[in-house]
XYZ file of C-alpha atoms in Angstrom:
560
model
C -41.375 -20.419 1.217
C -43.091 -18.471 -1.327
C -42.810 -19.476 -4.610
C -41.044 -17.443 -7.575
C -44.339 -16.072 -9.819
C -46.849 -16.637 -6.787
C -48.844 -13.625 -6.142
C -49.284 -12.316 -2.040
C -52.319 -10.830 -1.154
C -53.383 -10.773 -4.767
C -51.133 -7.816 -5.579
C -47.759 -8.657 -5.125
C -45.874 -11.071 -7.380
C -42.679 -12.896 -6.366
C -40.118 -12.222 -9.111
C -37.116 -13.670 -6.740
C -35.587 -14.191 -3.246
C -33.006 -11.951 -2.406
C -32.121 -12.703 0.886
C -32.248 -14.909 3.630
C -31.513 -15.158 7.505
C -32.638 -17.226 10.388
C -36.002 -17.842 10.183
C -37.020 -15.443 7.326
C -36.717 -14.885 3.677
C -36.678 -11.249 1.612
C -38.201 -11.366 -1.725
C -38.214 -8.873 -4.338
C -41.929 -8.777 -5.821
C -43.871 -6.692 -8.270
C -46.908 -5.126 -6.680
C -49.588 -5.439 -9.988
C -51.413 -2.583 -9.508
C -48.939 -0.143 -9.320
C -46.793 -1.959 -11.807
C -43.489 -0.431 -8.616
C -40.909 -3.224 -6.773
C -40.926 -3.579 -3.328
C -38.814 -5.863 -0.650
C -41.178 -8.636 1.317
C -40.014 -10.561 4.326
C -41.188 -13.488 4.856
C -41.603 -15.586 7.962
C -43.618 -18.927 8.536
C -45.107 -19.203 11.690
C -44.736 -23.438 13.519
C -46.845 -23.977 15.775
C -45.598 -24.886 19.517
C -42.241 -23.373 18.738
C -41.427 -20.794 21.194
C -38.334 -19.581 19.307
C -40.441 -19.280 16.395
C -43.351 -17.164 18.063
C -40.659 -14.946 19.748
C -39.064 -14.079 16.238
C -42.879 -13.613 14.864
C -43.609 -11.283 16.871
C -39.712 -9.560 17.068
C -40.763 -9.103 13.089
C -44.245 -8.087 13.793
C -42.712 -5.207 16.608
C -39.995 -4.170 14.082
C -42.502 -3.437 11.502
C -44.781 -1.474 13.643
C -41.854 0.235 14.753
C -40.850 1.384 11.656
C -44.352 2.221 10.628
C -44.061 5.119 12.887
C -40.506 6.610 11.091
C -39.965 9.151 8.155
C -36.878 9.623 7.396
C -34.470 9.560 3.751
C -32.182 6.842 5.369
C -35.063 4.528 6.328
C -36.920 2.257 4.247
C -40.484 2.525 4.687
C -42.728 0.169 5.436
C -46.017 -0.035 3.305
C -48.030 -3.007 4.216
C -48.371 -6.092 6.640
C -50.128 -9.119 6.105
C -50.702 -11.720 8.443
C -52.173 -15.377 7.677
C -52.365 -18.451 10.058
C -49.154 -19.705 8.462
C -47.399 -16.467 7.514
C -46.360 -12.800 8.114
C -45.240 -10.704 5.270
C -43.909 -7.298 5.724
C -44.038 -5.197 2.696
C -41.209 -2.206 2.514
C -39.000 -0.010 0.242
C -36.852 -2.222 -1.963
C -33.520 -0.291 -1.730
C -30.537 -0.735 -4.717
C -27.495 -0.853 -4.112
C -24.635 -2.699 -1.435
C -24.101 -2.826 1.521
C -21.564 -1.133 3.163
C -19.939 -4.915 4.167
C -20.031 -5.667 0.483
C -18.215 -2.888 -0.602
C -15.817 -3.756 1.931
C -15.322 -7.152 0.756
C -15.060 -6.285 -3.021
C -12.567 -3.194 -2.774
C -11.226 -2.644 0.979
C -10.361 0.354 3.287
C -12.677 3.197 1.819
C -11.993 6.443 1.464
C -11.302 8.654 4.285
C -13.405 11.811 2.934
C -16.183 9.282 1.426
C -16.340 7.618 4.805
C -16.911 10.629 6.818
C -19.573 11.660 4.271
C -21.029 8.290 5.112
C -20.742 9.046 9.016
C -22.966 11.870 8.832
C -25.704 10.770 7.088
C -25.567 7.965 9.812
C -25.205 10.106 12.435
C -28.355 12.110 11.286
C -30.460 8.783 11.057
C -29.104 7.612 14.529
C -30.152 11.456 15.788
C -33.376 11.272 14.223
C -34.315 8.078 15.958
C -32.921 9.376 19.386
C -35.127 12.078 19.363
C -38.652 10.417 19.134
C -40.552 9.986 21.902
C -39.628 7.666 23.166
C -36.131 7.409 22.243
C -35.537 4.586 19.865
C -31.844 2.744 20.289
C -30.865 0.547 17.154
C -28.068 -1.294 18.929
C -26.858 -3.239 15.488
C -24.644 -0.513 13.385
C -22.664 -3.022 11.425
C -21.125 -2.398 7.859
C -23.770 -5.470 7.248
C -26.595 -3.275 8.022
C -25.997 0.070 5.924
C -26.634 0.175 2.380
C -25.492 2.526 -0.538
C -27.907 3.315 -2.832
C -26.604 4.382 -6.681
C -26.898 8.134 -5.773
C -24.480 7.586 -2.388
C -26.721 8.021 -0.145
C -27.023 5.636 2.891
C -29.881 3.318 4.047
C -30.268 1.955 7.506
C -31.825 -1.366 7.568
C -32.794 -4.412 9.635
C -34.472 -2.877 12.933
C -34.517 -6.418 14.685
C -32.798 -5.859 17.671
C -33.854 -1.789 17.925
C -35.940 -1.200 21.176
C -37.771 1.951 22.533
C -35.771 3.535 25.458
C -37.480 3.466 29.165
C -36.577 5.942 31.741
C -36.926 3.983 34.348
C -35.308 0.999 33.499
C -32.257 0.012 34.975
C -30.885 -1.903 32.473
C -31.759 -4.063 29.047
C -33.982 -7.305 29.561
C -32.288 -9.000 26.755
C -28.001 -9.069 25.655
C -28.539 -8.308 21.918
C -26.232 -6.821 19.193
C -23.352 -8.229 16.675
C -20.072 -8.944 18.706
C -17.347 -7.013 17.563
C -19.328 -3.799 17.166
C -21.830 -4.334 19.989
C -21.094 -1.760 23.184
C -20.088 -3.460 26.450
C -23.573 -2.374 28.159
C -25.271 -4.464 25.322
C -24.261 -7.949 27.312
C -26.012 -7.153 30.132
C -24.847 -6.094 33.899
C -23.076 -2.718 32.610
C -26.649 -0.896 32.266
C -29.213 -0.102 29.617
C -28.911 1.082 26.286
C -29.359 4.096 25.142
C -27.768 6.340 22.030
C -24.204 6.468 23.405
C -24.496 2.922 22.755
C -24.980 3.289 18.919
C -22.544 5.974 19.177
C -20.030 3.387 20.004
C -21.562 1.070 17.093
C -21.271 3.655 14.311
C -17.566 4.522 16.016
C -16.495 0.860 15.419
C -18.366 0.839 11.900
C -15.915 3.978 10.516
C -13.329 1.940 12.103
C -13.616 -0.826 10.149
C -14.532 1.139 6.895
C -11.251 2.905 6.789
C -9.252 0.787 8.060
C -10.471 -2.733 6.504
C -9.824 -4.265 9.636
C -12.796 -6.513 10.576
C -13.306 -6.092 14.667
C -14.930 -9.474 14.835
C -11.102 -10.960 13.230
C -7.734 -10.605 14.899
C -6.168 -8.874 16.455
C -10.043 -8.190 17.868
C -8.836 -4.438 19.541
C -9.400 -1.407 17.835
C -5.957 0.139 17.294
C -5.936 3.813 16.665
C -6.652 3.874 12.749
C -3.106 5.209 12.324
C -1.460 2.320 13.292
C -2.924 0.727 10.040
C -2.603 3.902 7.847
C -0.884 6.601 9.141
C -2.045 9.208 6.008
C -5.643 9.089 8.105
C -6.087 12.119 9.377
C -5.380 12.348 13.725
C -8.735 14.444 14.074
C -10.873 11.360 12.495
C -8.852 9.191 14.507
C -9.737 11.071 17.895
C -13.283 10.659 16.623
C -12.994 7.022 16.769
C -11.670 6.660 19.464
C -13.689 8.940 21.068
C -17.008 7.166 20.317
C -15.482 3.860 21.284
C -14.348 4.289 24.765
C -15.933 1.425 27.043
C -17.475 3.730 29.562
C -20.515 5.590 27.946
C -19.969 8.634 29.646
C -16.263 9.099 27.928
C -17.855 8.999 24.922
C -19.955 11.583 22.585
C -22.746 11.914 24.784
C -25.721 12.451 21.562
C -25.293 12.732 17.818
C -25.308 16.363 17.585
C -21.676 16.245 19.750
C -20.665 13.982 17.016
C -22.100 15.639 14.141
C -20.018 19.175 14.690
C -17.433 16.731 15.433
C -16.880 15.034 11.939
C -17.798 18.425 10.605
C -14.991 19.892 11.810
C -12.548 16.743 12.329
C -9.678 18.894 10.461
C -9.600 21.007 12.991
C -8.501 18.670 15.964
C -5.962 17.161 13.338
C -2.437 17.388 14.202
C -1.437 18.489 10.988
C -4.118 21.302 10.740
C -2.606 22.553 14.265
C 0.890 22.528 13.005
C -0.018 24.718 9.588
C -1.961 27.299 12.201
C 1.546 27.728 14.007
C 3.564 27.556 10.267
C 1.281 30.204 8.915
C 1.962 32.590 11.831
C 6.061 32.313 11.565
C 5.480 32.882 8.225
C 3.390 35.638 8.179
C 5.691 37.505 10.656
C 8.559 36.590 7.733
C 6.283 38.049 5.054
C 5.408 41.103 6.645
C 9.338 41.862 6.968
C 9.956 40.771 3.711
C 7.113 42.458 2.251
C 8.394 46.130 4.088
C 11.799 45.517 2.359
C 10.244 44.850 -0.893
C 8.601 48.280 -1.219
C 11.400 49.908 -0.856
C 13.171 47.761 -3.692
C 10.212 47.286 -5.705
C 9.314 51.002 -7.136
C 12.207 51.443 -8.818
C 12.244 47.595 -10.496
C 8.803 47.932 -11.333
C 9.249 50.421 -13.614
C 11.971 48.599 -15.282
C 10.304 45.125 -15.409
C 6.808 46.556 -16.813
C 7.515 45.733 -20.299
C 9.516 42.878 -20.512
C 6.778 41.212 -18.385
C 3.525 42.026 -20.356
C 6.002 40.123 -23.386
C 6.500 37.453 -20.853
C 3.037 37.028 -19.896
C 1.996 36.707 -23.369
C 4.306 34.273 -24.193
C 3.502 31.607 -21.432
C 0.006 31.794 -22.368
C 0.901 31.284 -25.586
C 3.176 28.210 -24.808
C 0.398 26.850 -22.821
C -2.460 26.518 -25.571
C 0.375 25.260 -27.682
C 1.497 22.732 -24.853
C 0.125 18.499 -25.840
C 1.164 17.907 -22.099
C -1.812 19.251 -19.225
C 0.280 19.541 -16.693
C 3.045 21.304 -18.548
C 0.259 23.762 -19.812
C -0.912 23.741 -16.140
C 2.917 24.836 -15.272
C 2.534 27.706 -17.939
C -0.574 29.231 -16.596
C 0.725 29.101 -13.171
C 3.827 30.974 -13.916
C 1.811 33.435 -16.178
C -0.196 33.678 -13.012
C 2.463 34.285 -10.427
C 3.633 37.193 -12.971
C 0.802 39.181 -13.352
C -1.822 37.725 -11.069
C -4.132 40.443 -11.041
C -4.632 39.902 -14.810
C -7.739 37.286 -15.143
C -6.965 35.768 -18.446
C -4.206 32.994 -16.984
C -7.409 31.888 -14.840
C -9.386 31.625 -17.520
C -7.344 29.855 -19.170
C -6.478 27.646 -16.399
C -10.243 26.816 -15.342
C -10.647 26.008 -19.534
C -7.783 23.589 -19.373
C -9.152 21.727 -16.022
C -12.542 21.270 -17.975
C -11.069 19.823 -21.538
C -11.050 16.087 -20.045
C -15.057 16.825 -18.016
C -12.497 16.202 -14.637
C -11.402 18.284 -12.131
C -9.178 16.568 -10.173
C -7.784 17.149 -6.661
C -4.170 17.906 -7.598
C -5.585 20.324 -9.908
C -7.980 22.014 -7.499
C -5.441 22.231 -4.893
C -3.247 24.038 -7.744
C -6.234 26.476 -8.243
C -7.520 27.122 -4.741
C -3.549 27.979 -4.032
C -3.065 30.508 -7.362
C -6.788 32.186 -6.150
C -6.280 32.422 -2.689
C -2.525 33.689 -3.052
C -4.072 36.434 -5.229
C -7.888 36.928 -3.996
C -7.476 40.718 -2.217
C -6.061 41.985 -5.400
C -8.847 40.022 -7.667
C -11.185 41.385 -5.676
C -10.103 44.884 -6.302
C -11.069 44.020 -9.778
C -14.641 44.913 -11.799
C -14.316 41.700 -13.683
C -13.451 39.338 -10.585
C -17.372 38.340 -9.992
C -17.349 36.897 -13.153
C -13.880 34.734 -12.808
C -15.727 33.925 -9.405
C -19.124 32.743 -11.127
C -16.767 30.491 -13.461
C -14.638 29.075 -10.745
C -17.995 27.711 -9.347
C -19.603 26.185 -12.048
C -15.748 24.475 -12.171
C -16.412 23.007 -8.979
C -20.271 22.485 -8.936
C -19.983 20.403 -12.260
C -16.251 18.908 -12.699
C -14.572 18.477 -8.904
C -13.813 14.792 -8.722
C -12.984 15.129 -4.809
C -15.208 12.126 -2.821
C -15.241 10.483 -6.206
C -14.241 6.615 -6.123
C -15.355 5.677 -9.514
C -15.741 7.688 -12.414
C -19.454 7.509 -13.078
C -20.046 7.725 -8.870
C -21.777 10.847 -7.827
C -20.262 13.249 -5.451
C -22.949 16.106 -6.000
C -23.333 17.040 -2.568
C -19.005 17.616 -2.047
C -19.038 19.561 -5.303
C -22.106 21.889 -4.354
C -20.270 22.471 -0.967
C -17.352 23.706 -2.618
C -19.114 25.987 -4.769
C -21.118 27.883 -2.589
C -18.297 30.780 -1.020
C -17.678 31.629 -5.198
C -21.199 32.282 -5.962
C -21.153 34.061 -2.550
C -19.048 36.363 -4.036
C -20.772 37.255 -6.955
C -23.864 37.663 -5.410
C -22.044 40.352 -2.423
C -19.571 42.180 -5.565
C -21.111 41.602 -9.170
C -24.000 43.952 -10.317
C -27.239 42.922 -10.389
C -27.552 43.139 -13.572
C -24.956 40.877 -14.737
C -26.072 38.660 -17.114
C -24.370 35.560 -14.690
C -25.708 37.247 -11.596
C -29.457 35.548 -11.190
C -27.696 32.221 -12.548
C -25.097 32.477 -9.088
C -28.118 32.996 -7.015
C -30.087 30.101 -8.223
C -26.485 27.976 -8.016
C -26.134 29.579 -4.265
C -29.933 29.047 -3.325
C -29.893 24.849 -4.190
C -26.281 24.792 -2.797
C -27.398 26.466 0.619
C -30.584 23.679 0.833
C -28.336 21.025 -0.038
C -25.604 22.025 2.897
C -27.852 22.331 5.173
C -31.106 20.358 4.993
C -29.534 17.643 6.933
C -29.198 19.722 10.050
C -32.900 21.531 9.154
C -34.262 18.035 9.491
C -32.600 16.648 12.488
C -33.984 20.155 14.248
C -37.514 19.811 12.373
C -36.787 23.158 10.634
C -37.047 21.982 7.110
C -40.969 22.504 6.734
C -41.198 24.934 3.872
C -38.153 24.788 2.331
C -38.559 22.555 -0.473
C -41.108 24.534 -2.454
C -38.128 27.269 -2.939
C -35.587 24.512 -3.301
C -37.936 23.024 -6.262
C -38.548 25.822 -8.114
C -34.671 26.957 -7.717
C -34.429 23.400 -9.339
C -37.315 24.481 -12.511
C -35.220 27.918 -13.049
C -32.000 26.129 -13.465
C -33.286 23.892 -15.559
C -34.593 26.311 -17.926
C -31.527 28.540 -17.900
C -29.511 25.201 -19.173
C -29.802 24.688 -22.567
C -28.416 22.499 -25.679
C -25.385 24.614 -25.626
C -24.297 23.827 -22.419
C -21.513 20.811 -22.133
C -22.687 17.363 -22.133
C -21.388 16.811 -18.473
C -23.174 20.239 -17.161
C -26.611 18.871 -18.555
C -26.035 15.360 -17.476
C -24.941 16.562 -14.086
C -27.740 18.693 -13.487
C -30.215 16.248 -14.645
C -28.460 13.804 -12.117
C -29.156 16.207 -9.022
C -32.986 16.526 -10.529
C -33.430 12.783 -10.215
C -32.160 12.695 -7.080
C -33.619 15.703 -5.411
C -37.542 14.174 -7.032
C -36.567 10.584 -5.317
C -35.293 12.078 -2.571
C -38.118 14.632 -1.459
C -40.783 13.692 -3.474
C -42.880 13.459 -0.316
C -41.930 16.611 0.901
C -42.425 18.618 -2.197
C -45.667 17.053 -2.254
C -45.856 18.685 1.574
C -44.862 22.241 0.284
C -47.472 22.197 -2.218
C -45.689 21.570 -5.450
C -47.957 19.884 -7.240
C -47.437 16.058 -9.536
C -47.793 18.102 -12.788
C -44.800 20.662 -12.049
C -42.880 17.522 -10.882
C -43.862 15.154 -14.036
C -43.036 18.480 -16.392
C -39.323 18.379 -15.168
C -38.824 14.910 -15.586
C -40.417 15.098 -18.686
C -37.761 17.663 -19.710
C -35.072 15.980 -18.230
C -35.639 12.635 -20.151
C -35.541 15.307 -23.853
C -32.807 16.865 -22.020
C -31.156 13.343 -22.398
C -31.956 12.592 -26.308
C -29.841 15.294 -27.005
C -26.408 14.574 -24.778
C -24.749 12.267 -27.265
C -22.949 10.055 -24.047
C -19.552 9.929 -26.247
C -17.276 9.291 -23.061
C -17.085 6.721 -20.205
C -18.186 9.371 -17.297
C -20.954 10.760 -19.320
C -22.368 7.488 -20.547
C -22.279 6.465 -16.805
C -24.205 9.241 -15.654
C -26.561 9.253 -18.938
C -27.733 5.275 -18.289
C -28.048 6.044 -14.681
C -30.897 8.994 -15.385
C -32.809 6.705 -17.415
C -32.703 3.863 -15.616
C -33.897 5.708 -12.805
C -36.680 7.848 -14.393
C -39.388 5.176 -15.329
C -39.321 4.351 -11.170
C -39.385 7.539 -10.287
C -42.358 8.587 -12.137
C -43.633 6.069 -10.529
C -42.683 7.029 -7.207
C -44.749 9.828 -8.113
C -47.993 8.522 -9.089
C -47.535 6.641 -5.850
C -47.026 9.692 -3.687
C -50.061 11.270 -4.951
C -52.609 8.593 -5.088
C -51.851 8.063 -1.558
């Protein structure tokens, strides 16, 4: 056992152990030359102990395994150092819980958050399943999936991973966690091979959503409706789906799975009944529409004025109103009067930004009044504008995927955004003052959507030099003006882009200077966002706890 303040190697000092398991131990240690943290495991080598040499060298083959991987949802591995006594693998040391922690301190998570989760695994898993050869993890446990600060996901502990053989009939060895293990990992039923993680990742979401441990009783994975039935049916078919005992009933690779969970709504019961609701009721409409014409002319012309008086006198009401969702009521019925007039959306979008929070009742309230209303907005010059508003709404405030409220849900509120600064960019004239602003908005909002897939298909080479300096443009168009939470969001998604794809800016050419210039103009950025509520002193200590390590991350990356 190494000792706290003993130094490995002569580089690495042991500040404390933060883990232990079998026949190893995980310290966190400073490495003195870079003055950066990283992980160490730890295990002692007895001699004439088979078990003992059989785990040595299990570590040993994990960390040349991982050696060989580059991916954002793997730790890296960085060094290995062998004595007579000892083997030390040094790797990424990765903050945050695990997803069995999380599960232990607050329960069933989120349905949307969980899903979000699900894909990032399911890139990893596809990412692995494509090397050559194929490498199966075969221990996706809640245990074994950490969530760093940002949200992102972290698959750790390759012990029991192995490199698939084509020839092989079936697995030497039964390994994997019972409970989430597949069938074919206990030998007899064949070998392992991604459908088998498939199944691991399917029990995983299980559990997450459901809180229902399948190592407990009733030790059967119910459908996850039976436990909650506001989970959605599509989700649920993806569970079970991924779970079925015979390999070849299940999703037969992680691209299957991947459109799957993007697109879950659409196998949802719910989503199939609306389809069938919307077309009896657009049959009704169109009838009711016909004998509105020929009543509406001549009422028109007698309800003109007394509505521009009414009009004017909900909006009025509104900015009078203490209440939100009273004022909310106001603008909506302004809205339903005159909906081709912008100002009641204005005014609505300013109301849903007073408290820095856009919820999901609100934005469901919003999306309705828009999309009720969007051919005749369209019609109008100034709609491009309303449009470029709407997104910044949703790219800065939308709380949707949001536990907590410091937690960042930057990717869901990009997502949103991008079909409103779509429209500017196809109606608005170039020359807007707003219009380059939507493209740079559209531009990291595209990368963002998509750079998941790009990677999984190796398609991302030479995408993050435009991505970065679509990052440098925004962050000179945002200035001391701007609301504390659209600086402090913005400087969030810098942080997290750098630690994210430092190495593959770095790739694309961008150079340490250009990188160490925006995080030096981040961190003034900072001094000058007072932090005078909960959220935005949550996101403020989060960017500078995190810059000092990321600069270093960067003097890493390019001493390398």
């Amino acid at each position: 056992m190494a000792a706290i303040g003993s130094v490995i190697d002569g580089k690495y000092e042991v500040l404390k152990q933060i883990g232990k398991g079998g026949m190893s131990r995980v310290y966190l240690a400073m490495d003195k030359r870079l003055n950066k943290q990283w992980a160490i495991k730890e295990l002692r080598r007895k001699e004439s102990d088979k078990e003992n040499e059989v785990v040595v060298q299990g570590l040993i083959a994990e960390a040349n395994l991982m050696k060989k991987l580059d991916h954002p949802s793997l730790p890296r591995i960085v060094d290995i150092i062998e004595t007579n006594q000892t083997i030390y693998i040094v790797m990424d040391y990765i903050e945050g819980e695990t997803l069995h922690t999380i599960l232990k301190k607050y329960g069933p998570q989120n349905q949307e958050m969980v899903i979000e989760w699900a894909k990032q695994l399911c890139s990893v898993l596809h990412y692995l399943h494509t090397r050559d050869p194929a490498i199966i993890y075969r221990d996706m446990k809640p245990g074994n999936v950490m969530v760093t600060p940002s949200g992102n996901v972290k698959l750790i502990d390759f012990g029991i991973a192995r490199e698939y053989k084509e020839q092989q009939i079936q697995d030497t060895v039964s390994l994997g966690t019972k409970g989430y293990a597949a069938p074919e990992q206990f030998g007899g039923k064949g070998q392992t091979d991604g459908r088998t993680d498939i199944y691991c990742l399917g029990v995983t979401l299980y559990h997450l959503v459901t809180g229902k441990n399948p190592c407990e009783p009733p030790y059967q994975l119910y459908p996850i409706r039976y436990w909650n039935p506001a989970l959605s049916a599509g989700f649920e078919k993806i569970i079970m789906k991924c779970t079925q005992l015979n390999p070849k009933d299940r999703y037969q690779n992680c691209g299957e799975l991947m459109y799957a969970l993007e697109n879950y709504e659409k196998v949802d019961d719910a989503y199939v009944r609306r389809l069938k609701k919307k077309m009896i009721c657009f049959g009704t409409c169109a009838l009711l529409t016909l004998c509105s014409c020929l009543l509406g002319v001549t009422g028109q012309l007698l309800k003109a004025n007394a509505e521009n008086k009414s009009y004017d006198h909900l909006l009025e009401e509104a900015k009078s109103c203490v209440d939100k969702e009273q004022a909310s009521q106001y603008y909506e019925n302004a809205i339903d009067l005159k909906p081709e007039e912008l100002q009641g959306y204005y005014e609505l979008i300013d109301l849903y930004k007073e408290d820095a929070s856009f919820s999901v009742e609100e934005q469901e309230v919003l999306a309705r009044k828009l999309n009720e209303n969007l051919t005749v907005l369209k019609e109008k010059k100034e709609y491009p504008s309303l449009a470029f508003e709407v997104g910044k709404l949703y790219w800065y405030y939308y709380d949707y995927g949001a536990q907590n409220a410091g937690e960042d849900n930057q990717m869901t509120r990009m997502k949103s955004s991008i079909k409103w600064f779509e429209d500017v960019i196809s109606l608005a004239d170039e020359d807007a003052e707003y219009y380059q602003m939507a493209e740079i908005y559209h531009q990291i909002g595209v990368f963002n959507r998509d750079i998941v897939l790009d990677m999984e298909e190796a398609a991302d080479k030479g995408k993050y030099q435009p991505y970065f300096y679509s990052l440098t443009l925004l962050q000179q168009e945002i200035t001391q003006e701007e609301s504390d939470i659209v600086i402090l969001e913005f400087d969030r998604l810098l942080i997290n882009s750098i630690e994210n794809y430092g190495r593959k800016f770095m790739s694309d050419g961008i150079s340490k200077e250009e990188i160490q210039s925006c995080l030096r103009k981040m961190k003034e950025s900072e001094e000058g966002v007072p932090g005078d509520t909960e959220k935005t002193q949550e996101i403020k200590s989060y960017i500078i706890s995190r810059y000092d390590e990321v600069m270093e991350m960067v003097e890493l990356l390019y001493a390398d």
